[in-house]
mmCIF file of C-alpha atoms and ligand atoms in Angstrom:
data_model
loop_
_atom_site.group_PDB
_atom_site.id
_atom_site.type_symbol
_atom_site.label_atom_id
_atom_site.label_comp_id
_atom_site.label_asym_id
_atom_site.label_seq_id
_atom_site.Cartn_x
_atom_site.Cartn_y
_atom_site.Cartn_z
ATOM 1 C CA MET X 29 -47.964 10.159 -8.241
ATOM 2 C CA SER X 30 -45.222 8.653 -7.763
ATOM 3 C CA PHE X 31 -42.241 9.460 -5.750
ATOM 4 C CA LYS X 32 -39.263 7.296 -6.904
ATOM 5 C CA ARG X 33 -36.030 10.366 -5.763
ATOM 6 C CA ASP X 34 -34.750 9.604 -1.710
ATOM 7 C CA TYR X 35 -34.348 13.341 -1.938
ATOM 8 C CA PHE X 36 -35.678 16.080 -4.337
ATOM 9 C CA GLU X 37 -34.607 19.912 -4.027
ATOM 10 C CA ILE X 38 -35.924 23.179 -5.310
ATOM 11 C CA ARG X 39 -34.379 26.507 -5.146
ATOM 12 C CA LEU X 40 -36.696 29.681 -6.136
ATOM 13 C CA GLU X 41 -35.531 33.005 -7.284
ATOM 14 C CA SER X 42 -36.598 36.172 -6.833
ATOM 15 C CA ILE X 43 -37.328 39.904 -5.002
ATOM 16 C CA GLY X 44 -39.365 41.040 -2.420
ATOM 17 C CA GLY X 45 -43.003 41.477 -3.739
ATOM 18 C CA LEU X 46 -43.204 38.582 -6.638
ATOM 19 C CA GLY X 47 -43.869 36.171 -3.151
ATOM 20 C CA ALA X 48 -41.305 33.907 -2.841
ATOM 21 C CA ASN X 49 -41.127 33.635 0.744
ATOM 22 C CA LEU X 50 -44.782 32.491 1.325
ATOM 23 C CA ALA X 51 -44.553 29.548 -1.832
ATOM 24 C CA GLY X 52 -41.586 28.134 -0.367
ATOM 25 C CA LYS X 53 -43.219 27.326 2.659
ATOM 26 C CA ILE X 54 -46.565 26.691 1.139
ATOM 27 C CA LEU X 55 -44.313 23.893 -1.456
ATOM 28 C CA GLY X 56 -43.154 23.058 2.389
ATOM 29 C CA GLU X 57 -46.608 22.527 3.661
ATOM 30 C CA TYR X 58 -47.631 21.191 0.511
ATOM 31 C CA GLY X 59 -45.089 18.010 0.499
ATOM 32 C CA ALA X 60 -45.105 16.857 3.891
ATOM 33 C CA LEU X 61 -48.931 16.990 4.700
ATOM 34 C CA TYR X 62 -50.876 16.411 1.444
ATOM 35 C CA LEU X 63 -48.057 14.447 -0.504
ATOM 36 C CA GLY X 64 -46.309 12.397 2.730
ATOM 37 C CA LEU X 65 -42.464 13.055 2.192
ATOM 38 C CA ASN X 66 -40.770 14.743 4.312
ATOM 39 C CA ALA X 67 -40.269 18.229 4.494
ATOM 40 C CA SER X 68 -38.236 21.063 4.940
ATOM 41 C CA SER X 69 -39.028 24.865 3.602
ATOM 42 C CA PHE X 70 -36.433 28.041 4.542
ATOM 43 C CA SER X 71 -36.031 31.453 2.699
ATOM 44 C CA SER X 72 -33.220 33.616 2.676
ATOM 45 C CA TYR X 73 -33.877 36.850 2.610
ATOM 46 C CA GLY X 74 -32.117 40.537 3.040
ATOM 47 C CA SER X 75 -34.497 43.367 5.228
ATOM 48 C CA GLU X 76 -38.205 42.724 4.294
ATOM 49 C CA LYS X 77 -38.942 44.650 1.561
ATOM 50 C CA ARG X 78 -40.076 45.388 -1.748
ATOM 51 C CA GLY X 79 -36.800 44.288 -3.962
ATOM 52 C CA SER X 80 -34.273 42.840 -1.393
ATOM 53 C CA PRO X 81 -32.920 39.620 -3.369
ATOM 54 C CA VAL X 82 -35.341 36.853 -2.333
ATOM 55 C CA LYS X 83 -33.881 32.455 -1.839
ATOM 56 C CA ALA X 84 -36.632 29.963 -0.952
ATOM 57 C CA TYR X 85 -35.499 26.938 -0.485
ATOM 58 C CA ILE X 86 -37.109 23.924 -0.445
ATOM 59 C CA ARG X 87 -36.052 20.062 0.263
ATOM 60 C CA TYR X 88 -38.862 16.727 0.221
ATOM 61 C CA ALA X 89 -37.248 12.744 1.109
ATOM 62 C CA LYS X 90 -39.373 9.518 1.317
ATOM 63 C CA GLU X 91 -41.010 9.509 4.452
ATOM 64 C CA ASN X 92 -38.164 6.841 5.622
ATOM 65 C CA THR X 93 -35.329 9.516 4.640
ATOM 66 C CA PRO X 94 -34.758 11.711 6.951
ATOM 67 C CA ILE X 95 -33.621 15.741 6.775
ATOM 68 C CA ARG X 96 -30.340 16.908 7.539
ATOM 69 C CA VAL X 97 -29.435 19.326 5.608
ATOM 70 C CA ASN X 98 -30.317 22.376 6.657
ATOM 71 C CA SER X 99 -28.413 24.819 4.308
ATOM 72 C CA PRO X 100 -29.039 26.528 0.498
ATOM 73 C CA VAL X 101 -30.352 24.046 -2.360
ATOM 74 C CA GLN X 102 -26.916 24.313 -5.003
ATOM 75 C CA ILE X 103 -27.813 21.899 -7.055
ATOM 76 C CA PRO X 104 -31.646 22.042 -7.536
ATOM 77 C CA ASN X 105 -34.079 20.115 -9.335
ATOM 78 C CA ILE X 106 -36.180 22.780 -10.086
ATOM 79 C CA LEU X 107 -35.445 25.970 -10.193
ATOM 80 C CA GLY X 108 -38.093 28.390 -10.288
ATOM 81 C CA LEU X 109 -37.534 32.381 -11.632
ATOM 82 C CA PHE X 110 -39.477 34.594 -10.556
ATOM 83 C CA HIS X 111 -38.407 37.041 -13.031
ATOM 84 C CA ILE X 112 -36.563 36.678 -15.636
ATOM 85 C CA ALA X 113 -34.127 39.977 -15.509
ATOM 86 C CA LEU X 114 -33.432 38.053 -12.172
ATOM 87 C CA ALA X 115 -31.387 36.071 -15.103
ATOM 88 C CA ASN X 116 -27.908 38.079 -15.338
ATOM 89 C CA LYS X 117 -27.761 37.645 -11.251
ATOM 90 C CA GLU X 118 -24.946 36.576 -9.516
ATOM 91 C CA ASN X 119 -25.217 32.739 -8.835
ATOM 92 C CA VAL X 120 -29.179 32.535 -10.166
ATOM 93 C CA MET X 121 -28.685 30.120 -12.811
ATOM 94 C CA ALA X 122 -26.232 27.280 -10.432
ATOM 95 C CA GLY X 123 -26.218 24.296 -9.796
ATOM 96 C CA VAL X 124 -28.488 23.668 -13.067
ATOM 97 C CA SER X 125 -27.900 20.547 -15.082
ATOM 98 C CA GLU X 126 -29.976 18.617 -17.413
ATOM 99 C CA ASN X 127 -31.618 16.765 -14.558
ATOM 100 C CA THR X 128 -33.120 20.491 -13.173
ATOM 101 C CA SER X 129 -36.237 21.050 -14.382
ATOM 102 C CA VAL X 130 -36.756 25.489 -14.346
ATOM 103 C CA VAL X 131 -39.409 27.598 -13.955
ATOM 104 C CA VAL X 132 -39.092 31.229 -15.398
ATOM 105 C CA ASN X 133 -42.027 33.940 -15.065
ATOM 106 C CA THR X 134 -41.367 35.244 -18.684
ATOM 107 C CA ASP X 135 -43.618 36.208 -21.586
ATOM 108 C CA LYS X 136 -40.604 35.618 -23.571
ATOM 109 C CA GLU X 137 -40.643 32.105 -26.324
ATOM 110 C CA PRO X 138 -38.856 29.304 -24.660
ATOM 111 C CA GLU X 139 -36.354 29.683 -27.131
ATOM 112 C CA GLU X 140 -35.226 32.624 -26.341
ATOM 113 C CA VAL X 141 -35.059 31.888 -22.928
ATOM 114 C CA ARG X 142 -32.587 29.933 -22.994
ATOM 115 C CA ASN X 143 -30.132 32.701 -24.568
ATOM 116 C CA ILE X 144 -31.146 35.093 -21.745
ATOM 117 C CA LEU X 145 -30.948 32.805 -19.119
ATOM 118 C CA LYS X 146 -27.583 30.736 -20.798
ATOM 119 C CA MET X 147 -29.103 27.827 -19.685
ATOM 120 C CA TYR X 148 -26.605 24.889 -20.169
ATOM 121 C CA GLY X 149 -29.175 21.993 -20.085
ATOM 122 C CA GLY X 150 -32.523 20.321 -18.777
ATOM 123 C CA LYS X 151 -36.109 21.048 -18.680
ATOM 124 C CA LEU X 152 -36.841 24.558 -19.436
ATOM 125 C CA TYR X 153 -40.685 26.186 -18.223
ATOM 126 C CA CYS X 154 -41.975 29.291 -19.315
ATOM 127 C CA ILE X 155 -45.034 30.647 -18.228
ATOM 128 C CA ASP X 156 -46.386 35.107 -17.749
ATOM 129 C CA ALA X 157 -47.045 34.343 -14.246
ATOM 130 C CA LEU X 158 -47.087 38.084 -14.477
ATOM 131 C CA LYS X 159 -49.995 38.235 -17.483
ATOM 132 C CA ILE X 160 -52.264 35.694 -15.551
ATOM 133 C CA ALA X 161 -51.666 36.520 -11.720
ATOM 134 C CA LEU X 162 -53.222 39.960 -13.238
ATOM 135 C CA GLU X 163 -56.431 38.794 -15.350
ATOM 136 C CA THR X 164 -57.217 36.103 -11.862
ATOM 137 C CA LYS X 165 -56.840 38.699 -9.561
ATOM 138 C CA SER X 166 -54.415 36.379 -8.001
ATOM 139 C CA ARG X 167 -50.127 36.236 -7.100
ATOM 140 C CA VAL X 168 -47.226 35.615 -9.200
ATOM 141 C CA ASN X 169 -46.222 33.302 -6.810
ATOM 142 C CA MET X 170 -49.152 31.146 -7.009
ATOM 143 C CA VAL X 171 -49.543 30.740 -10.409
ATOM 144 C CA MET X 172 -45.112 29.924 -10.300
ATOM 145 C CA ILE X 173 -46.659 26.677 -7.715
ATOM 146 C CA GLY X 174 -48.725 25.937 -11.460
ATOM 147 C CA ALA X 175 -46.545 25.953 -13.378
ATOM 148 C CA ILE X 176 -44.274 23.678 -11.017
ATOM 149 C CA ALA X 177 -46.527 21.438 -10.529
ATOM 150 C CA LYS X 178 -46.476 21.167 -13.608
ATOM 151 C CA THR X 179 -42.928 19.591 -13.838
ATOM 152 C CA ASN X 180 -43.070 16.759 -12.586
ATOM 153 C CA ASP X 181 -45.620 13.659 -11.412
ATOM 154 C CA PHE X 182 -45.799 14.032 -8.098
ATOM 155 C CA MET X 183 -46.382 16.908 -7.038
ATOM 156 C CA CYS X 184 -50.467 16.361 -8.281
ATOM 157 C CA ILE X 185 -52.314 19.630 -8.364
ATOM 158 C CA GLU X 186 -55.797 18.955 -6.791
ATOM 159 C CA LYS X 187 -53.937 18.614 -3.625
ATOM 160 C CA LEU X 188 -51.933 20.731 -4.065
ATOM 161 C CA GLN X 189 -55.446 23.115 -4.961
ATOM 162 C CA GLN X 190 -56.936 21.331 -1.840
ATOM 163 C CA CYS X 191 -53.138 22.605 0.683
ATOM 164 C CA ILE X 192 -53.908 25.896 -1.012
ATOM 165 C CA LYS X 193 -57.971 25.669 0.456
ATOM 166 C CA ASP X 194 -56.910 25.094 3.920
ATOM 167 C CA THR X 195 -54.779 27.399 4.471
ATOM 168 C CA ILE X 196 -54.394 30.628 2.195
ATOM 169 C CA GLY X 197 -58.454 30.400 1.683
ATOM 170 C CA LYS X 198 -58.618 29.680 5.694
ATOM 171 C CA LYS X 199 -56.924 33.700 5.491
ATOM 172 C CA TYR X 200 -58.623 35.636 2.668
ATOM 173 C CA PRO X 201 -61.096 33.348 1.922
ATOM 174 C CA LYS X 202 -62.092 36.661 -0.588
ATOM 175 C CA ALA X 203 -59.072 35.399 -2.537
ATOM 176 C CA LEU X 204 -59.187 31.654 -2.503
ATOM 177 C CA GLU X 205 -61.253 31.477 -6.044
ATOM 178 C CA SER X 206 -58.854 33.434 -7.806
ATOM 179 C CA ASN X 207 -56.072 31.694 -6.341
ATOM 180 C CA LEU X 208 -57.473 28.385 -7.461
ATOM 181 C CA ASN X 209 -58.106 29.908 -10.582
ATOM 182 C CA ALA X 210 -54.095 30.836 -11.243
ATOM 183 C CA ILE X 211 -52.463 28.137 -9.911
ATOM 184 C CA LYS X 212 -54.739 26.141 -12.616
ATOM 185 C CA ARG X 213 -53.908 28.402 -14.949
ATOM 186 C CA GLY X 214 -50.214 28.320 -13.895
ATOM 187 C CA TYR X 215 -50.622 24.147 -14.664
ATOM 188 C CA GLU X 216 -51.656 24.940 -17.931
ATOM 189 C CA GLU X 217 -50.326 27.364 -20.154
ATOM 190 C CA VAL X 218 -46.816 26.579 -18.928
ATOM 191 C CA LYS X 219 -44.795 26.553 -22.365
ATOM 192 C CA TYR X 220 -41.940 23.456 -22.042
ATOM 193 C CA LYS X 221 -38.855 22.837 -24.033
ATOM 194 C CA GLU X 222 -36.831 20.140 -23.525
ATOM 195 C CA ILE X 223 -32.853 21.583 -23.181
ATOM 196 C CA SER X 224 -29.345 19.403 -24.136
ATOM 197 C CA PRO X 225 -27.063 20.177 -23.080
ATOM 198 C CA ASP X 226 -24.233 21.601 -25.959
ATOM 199 C CA ASP X 227 -21.724 23.916 -26.223
ATOM 200 C CA LYS X 228 -23.205 27.050 -26.019
ATOM 201 C CA TYR X 229 -23.831 27.258 -22.312
ATOM 202 C CA ASP X 230 -21.106 26.086 -19.551
ATOM 203 C CA TYR X 231 -22.747 24.527 -16.758
ATOM 204 C CA ILE X 232 -22.166 26.739 -13.648
ATOM 205 C CA VAL X 233 -20.613 25.637 -10.576
ATOM 206 C CA ALA X 234 -22.333 27.564 -7.831
ATOM 207 C CA LYS X 235 -19.988 29.344 -5.315
ATOM 208 C CA ASP X 236 -19.833 31.387 -2.456
ATOM 209 C CA LEU X 237 -20.481 34.920 -2.852
ATOM 210 C CA GLU X 238 -17.138 36.205 -2.517
ATOM 211 C CA ARG X 239 -16.586 40.039 -0.730
ATOM 212 C CA GLU X 240 -13.737 42.125 -1.148
ATOM 213 C CA TRP X 241 -14.262 42.933 2.348
ATOM 214 C CA GLY X 242 -15.152 40.506 5.023
ATOM 215 C CA TYR X 243 -13.844 40.330 9.148
ATOM 216 C CA LYS X 244 -10.378 39.860 9.071
ATOM 217 C CA ASN X 245 -10.534 43.278 7.332
ATOM 218 C CA ALA X 246 -13.114 45.961 6.784
ATOM 219 C CA PRO X 247 -12.961 48.538 8.574
ATOM 220 C CA ILE X 248 -13.772 49.687 12.196
ATOM 221 C CA GLY X 249 -17.163 50.342 12.395
ATOM 222 C CA GLY X 250 -18.428 47.699 9.715
ATOM 223 C CA VAL X 251 -18.928 49.371 5.701
ATOM 224 C CA ASN X 252 -21.853 48.067 3.591
ATOM 225 C CA THR X 253 -20.223 47.116 0.579
ATOM 226 C CA CYS X 254 -23.513 46.377 -1.257
ATOM 227 C CA PHE X 255 -26.107 49.014 -0.992
ATOM 228 C CA GLY X 256 -30.380 47.657 -1.365
ATOM 229 C CA SER X 257 -31.157 50.784 -3.643
ATOM 230 C CA SER X 258 -27.632 52.087 -6.118
ATOM 231 C CA ILE X 259 -27.650 53.291 -8.982
ATOM 232 C CA SER X 260 -27.156 49.814 -10.509
ATOM 233 C CA ASN X 261 -30.000 48.080 -9.491
ATOM 234 C CA ASP X 262 -32.865 47.505 -11.427
ATOM 235 C CA LEU X 263 -35.893 47.113 -9.525
ATOM 236 C CA SER X 264 -38.087 46.754 -12.287
ATOM 237 C CA ALA X 265 -38.501 42.905 -11.602
ATOM 238 C CA SER X 266 -40.514 43.850 -8.455
ATOM 239 C CA ARG X 267 -43.119 45.081 -10.222
ATOM 240 C CA GLU X 268 -46.200 43.073 -10.115
ATOM 241 C CA GLY X 269 -47.621 44.228 -13.158
ATOM 242 C CA TYR X 270 -48.483 48.226 -12.119
ATOM 243 C CA ILE X 271 -46.448 51.523 -12.375
ATOM 244 C CA PRO X 272 -46.943 54.682 -12.106
ATOM 245 C CA ILE X 273 -47.648 57.540 -13.718
ATOM 246 C CA PHE X 274 -46.829 61.510 -13.369
ATOM 247 C CA ILE X 275 -49.184 63.832 -14.780
ATOM 248 C CA LYS X 276 -47.012 66.861 -14.400
ATOM 249 C CA GLU X 277 -49.744 69.634 -14.858
ATOM 250 C CA LYS X 278 -51.562 68.579 -11.907
ATOM 251 C CA CYS X 279 -48.425 68.147 -9.827
ATOM 252 C CA ILE X 280 -47.523 71.896 -7.797
ATOM 253 C CA ASN X 281 -44.563 70.040 -6.284
ATOM 254 C CA CYS X 282 -45.203 69.085 -2.713
ATOM 255 C CA GLY X 283 -42.153 66.831 -2.566
ATOM 256 C CA LEU X 284 -44.158 64.487 -0.538
ATOM 257 C CA CYS X 285 -43.525 61.546 -3.217
ATOM 258 C CA ASP X 286 -40.359 61.503 -2.922
ATOM 259 C CA SER X 287 -40.021 61.576 0.988
ATOM 260 C CA THR X 288 -42.156 58.095 0.731
ATOM 261 C CA CYS X 289 -40.825 56.760 -1.939
ATOM 262 C CA PRO X 290 -38.766 54.273 -0.219
ATOM 263 C CA ASP X 291 -36.503 54.534 -3.618
ATOM 264 C CA MET X 292 -35.464 57.836 -4.671
ATOM 265 C CA THR X 293 -37.183 57.571 -7.661
ATOM 266 C CA PHE X 294 -38.251 61.526 -8.244
ATOM 267 C CA GLN X 295 -35.977 63.130 -10.067
ATOM 268 C CA PHE X 296 -36.376 67.011 -8.734
ATOM 269 C CA VAL X 297 -34.103 69.449 -10.111
ATOM 270 C CA LYS X 298 -33.718 73.408 -8.836
ATOM 271 C CA GLY X 299 -37.116 75.047 -11.450
ATOM 272 C CA GLN X 300 -39.739 77.585 -11.043
ATOM 273 C CA TYR X 301 -43.637 76.886 -10.090
ATOM 274 C CA LYS X 302 -46.222 79.953 -10.301
ATOM 275 C CA GLY X 303 -43.079 82.576 -9.895
ATOM 276 C CA LYS X 304 -41.470 81.539 -7.406
ATOM 277 C CA GLU X 305 -37.881 78.796 -6.877
ATOM 278 C CA CYS X 306 -38.185 76.591 -6.060
ATOM 279 C CA MET X 307 -37.155 72.684 -6.558
ATOM 280 C CA VAL X 308 -39.259 71.198 -9.402
ATOM 281 C CA ASN X 309 -40.198 67.307 -10.028
ATOM 282 C CA LEU X 310 -39.713 65.656 -13.746
ATOM 283 C CA GLY X 311 -41.102 62.605 -12.784
ATOM 284 C CA ILE X 312 -40.005 59.234 -11.715
ATOM 285 C CA ASP X 313 -36.570 57.387 -13.065
ATOM 286 C CA TYR X 314 -38.675 53.750 -13.779
ATOM 287 C CA HIS X 315 -35.136 51.796 -13.594
ATOM 288 C CA HIS X 316 -35.472 52.099 -9.474
ATOM 289 C CA CYS X 317 -39.625 51.965 -9.179
ATOM 290 C CA LYS X 318 -40.634 48.551 -7.867
ATOM 291 C CA GLY X 319 -43.992 49.705 -7.799
ATOM 292 C CA CYS X 320 -45.637 49.521 -4.584
ATOM 293 C CA LEU X 321 -47.463 52.634 -5.065
ATOM 294 C CA ARG X 322 -47.111 54.120 -2.043
ATOM 295 C CA CYS X 323 -46.413 56.838 -4.141
ATOM 296 C CA VAL X 324 -50.060 57.427 -5.068
ATOM 297 C CA GLU X 325 -51.118 56.880 -2.266
ATOM 298 C CA ILE X 326 -49.857 59.843 -1.181
ATOM 299 C CA CYS X 327 -49.855 62.275 -3.862
ATOM 300 C CA PRO X 328 -52.981 65.014 -2.892
ATOM 301 C CA THR X 329 -53.657 66.341 -6.180
ATOM 302 C CA LYS X 330 -53.461 63.852 -8.076
ATOM 303 C CA ALA X 331 -50.810 64.222 -10.021
ATOM 304 C CA LEU X 332 -49.238 60.436 -9.851
ATOM 305 C CA GLN X 333 -51.721 57.655 -10.857
ATOM 306 C CA VAL X 334 -52.263 53.665 -10.700
ATOM 307 C CA SER X 335 -51.117 52.056 -14.968
ATOM 308 C CA LEU X 336 -50.416 48.642 -16.120
ATOM 309 C CA GLU X 337 -47.121 48.599 -17.280
ATOM 310 C CA ARG X 338 -47.562 46.604 -20.253
ATOM 311 C CA ASP X 339 -49.829 49.489 -21.537
ATOM 312 C CA PHE X 340 -46.443 51.679 -21.398
ATOM 313 C CA ASP X 341 -43.261 52.117 -23.382
ATOM 314 C CA ILE X 342 -40.569 53.384 -19.556
ATOM 315 C CA SER X 343 -37.484 52.225 -21.084
ATOM 316 C CA LYS X 344 -37.051 55.386 -21.576
ATOM 317 C CA TYR X 345 -37.315 56.734 -18.699
ATOM 318 C CA HIS X 346 -34.646 54.700 -17.028
ATOM 319 C CA ILE X 347 -31.006 55.477 -16.705
ATOM 320 C CA ARG X 348 -29.669 56.540 -20.072
ATOM 321 C CA ASN X 349 -25.838 55.640 -20.115
ATOM 322 C CA LYS X 350 -27.412 52.833 -17.813
ATOM 323 C CA ASP X 351 -23.990 51.243 -19.514
ATOM 324 C CA LEU X 352 -21.599 53.111 -18.545
ATOM 325 C CA ILE X 353 -22.461 53.669 -15.597
ATOM 326 C CA VAL X 354 -22.923 50.080 -14.983
ATOM 327 C CA GLY X 355 -19.217 48.776 -17.419
ATOM 328 C CA LYS X 356 -17.238 51.330 -13.971
ATOM 329 C CA LEU X 357 -18.413 50.387 -11.565
ATOM 330 C CA ASN X 358 -19.519 46.460 -9.736
ATOM 331 C CA PHE X 359 -22.763 45.490 -10.221
ATOM 332 C CA GLU X 360 -24.754 47.035 -6.156
ATOM 333 C CA GLU X 361 -21.204 48.513 -4.699
ATOM 334 C CA VAL X 362 -22.406 51.930 -5.153
ATOM 335 C CA GLY X 363 -23.810 54.701 -3.742
ATOM 336 C CA ALA X 364 -28.189 55.479 -2.839
ATOM 337 C CA SER X 365 -29.988 56.616 -6.174
ATOM 338 C CA SER X 366 -30.541 59.711 -5.291
ATOM 339 C CA PHE X 367 -26.750 60.536 -6.445
ATOM 340 C CA VAL X 368 -28.126 60.154 -10.071
ATOM 341 C CA THR X 369 -30.588 63.388 -9.705
ATOM 342 C CA SER X 370 -32.105 64.617 -12.636
ATOM 343 C CA GLU X 371 -28.958 62.710 -14.715
ATOM 344 C CA SER X 372 -31.198 60.380 -15.351
ATOM 345 C CA TYR X 373 -33.337 61.205 -17.451
ATOM 346 C CA THR X 374 -34.250 61.773 -20.738
ATOM 347 C CA GLU X 375 -33.849 64.551 -22.810
ATOM 348 C CA ASP X 376 -37.387 65.443 -24.275
ATOM 349 C CA THR X 377 -38.815 66.011 -20.698
ATOM 350 C CA ASN X 378 -39.699 69.442 -20.640
ATOM 351 C CA ILE X 379 -39.404 71.963 -16.823
HETATM 352 S S1 SF4 V 405 -46.847 64.261 -4.530
HETATM 353 FE FE1 SF4 V 405 -47.931 64.681 -6.362
HETATM 354 S S2 SF4 V 405 -48.033 66.882 -6.219
HETATM 355 FE FE2 SF4 V 405 -46.376 65.963 -4.406
HETATM 356 S S3 SF4 V 405 -44.583 66.087 -5.438
HETATM 357 FE FE3 SF4 V 405 -45.487 64.828 -5.621
HETATM 358 S S4 SF4 V 405 -46.349 64.230 -7.517
HETATM 359 FE FE4 SF4 V 405 -46.502 65.945 -7.158
HETATM 360 S S1 SF4 V 406 -44.191 52.896 -7.348
HETATM 361 FE FE1 SF4 V 406 -43.899 55.014 -6.375
HETATM 362 S S2 SF4 V 406 -42.940 55.066 -4.043
HETATM 363 FE FE2 SF4 V 406 -42.782 52.936 -4.877
HETATM 364 S S3 SF4 V 406 -41.078 53.023 -5.223
HETATM 365 FE FE3 SF4 V 406 -41.906 53.636 -7.644
HETATM 366 S S4 SF4 V 406 -42.566 55.483 -7.505
HETATM 367 FE FE4 SF4 V 406 -41.454 54.389 -5.374
#
């Protein structure tokens, strides 16, 4: 193990539910207690719910170099992308240079991923963390920290596993073996590609997001210009491999799923059930479903059942005219998803 730099910075980009916050804490603790470095870590997120953007920042420094910076990491040595769908979000690839190692949770090959990310240059590491997490019965974050450890020679995998044993292993002993296995597979199975900067994609400078309305000009009473759930807000990145499947024949249109779902994915329209007029459940708009599976728990007739996302082509259930809508409105700047109602559903649905 050799830590040759004075300073080393990591940024994790994620969505609530994938465990980036915990991964950041683990990496911070690992640096301080197991690598003998100065270390700090903190996260930034909105409401503590699945589907919200999450960023975690970790800094390492040599023992005699104090860490006095407490601002977000803008030029990371390592960027951890917990889902490939985050590639299109603003500022995600900011500060990635030829000196950055980018670790991505994806089932795609590095050549394709480079273009999806529009990556300027650096080292690209691709790992199918979701698949490994499902197979090992662990979490995406464990696989990701294993893959992150592969990016340099000072992050010793054995010490990382010891850190896991001493921390979450004590809290959740039954999950320890699965977590250690997930870290090991992340470390061993990550695919690597060196990318030399060329004319294909530009370096992206990190900048603060500017909002049209701020404290100086917002209407009295305040306005939330960035809704958590909106018709343009794709929550597919929050899912951890499982989705609810709607079995229409079993549905009694009680509406419990609709009042339980935190993201209003269920599409109800006026219709008839057993000869009576009522609101009829068309099913789920997966564009907004974050895979929390609360609807499955609440359904009294088992009309909603847990399934593996990989087994279904759910793209046909996404918003039909999504491109048109997103083209007209700025990202995350529209109202609640209930606005979409049944128009978002595909035509092949039978009421
Ligand atoms: S909770 Fe189940 S039965 Fe009730 S409307 Fe939803 S899917 Fe249908
Ligand atoms: S799993 Fe069910 S409750 Fe959770 S977001 Fe998806 S549809 Fe809504």
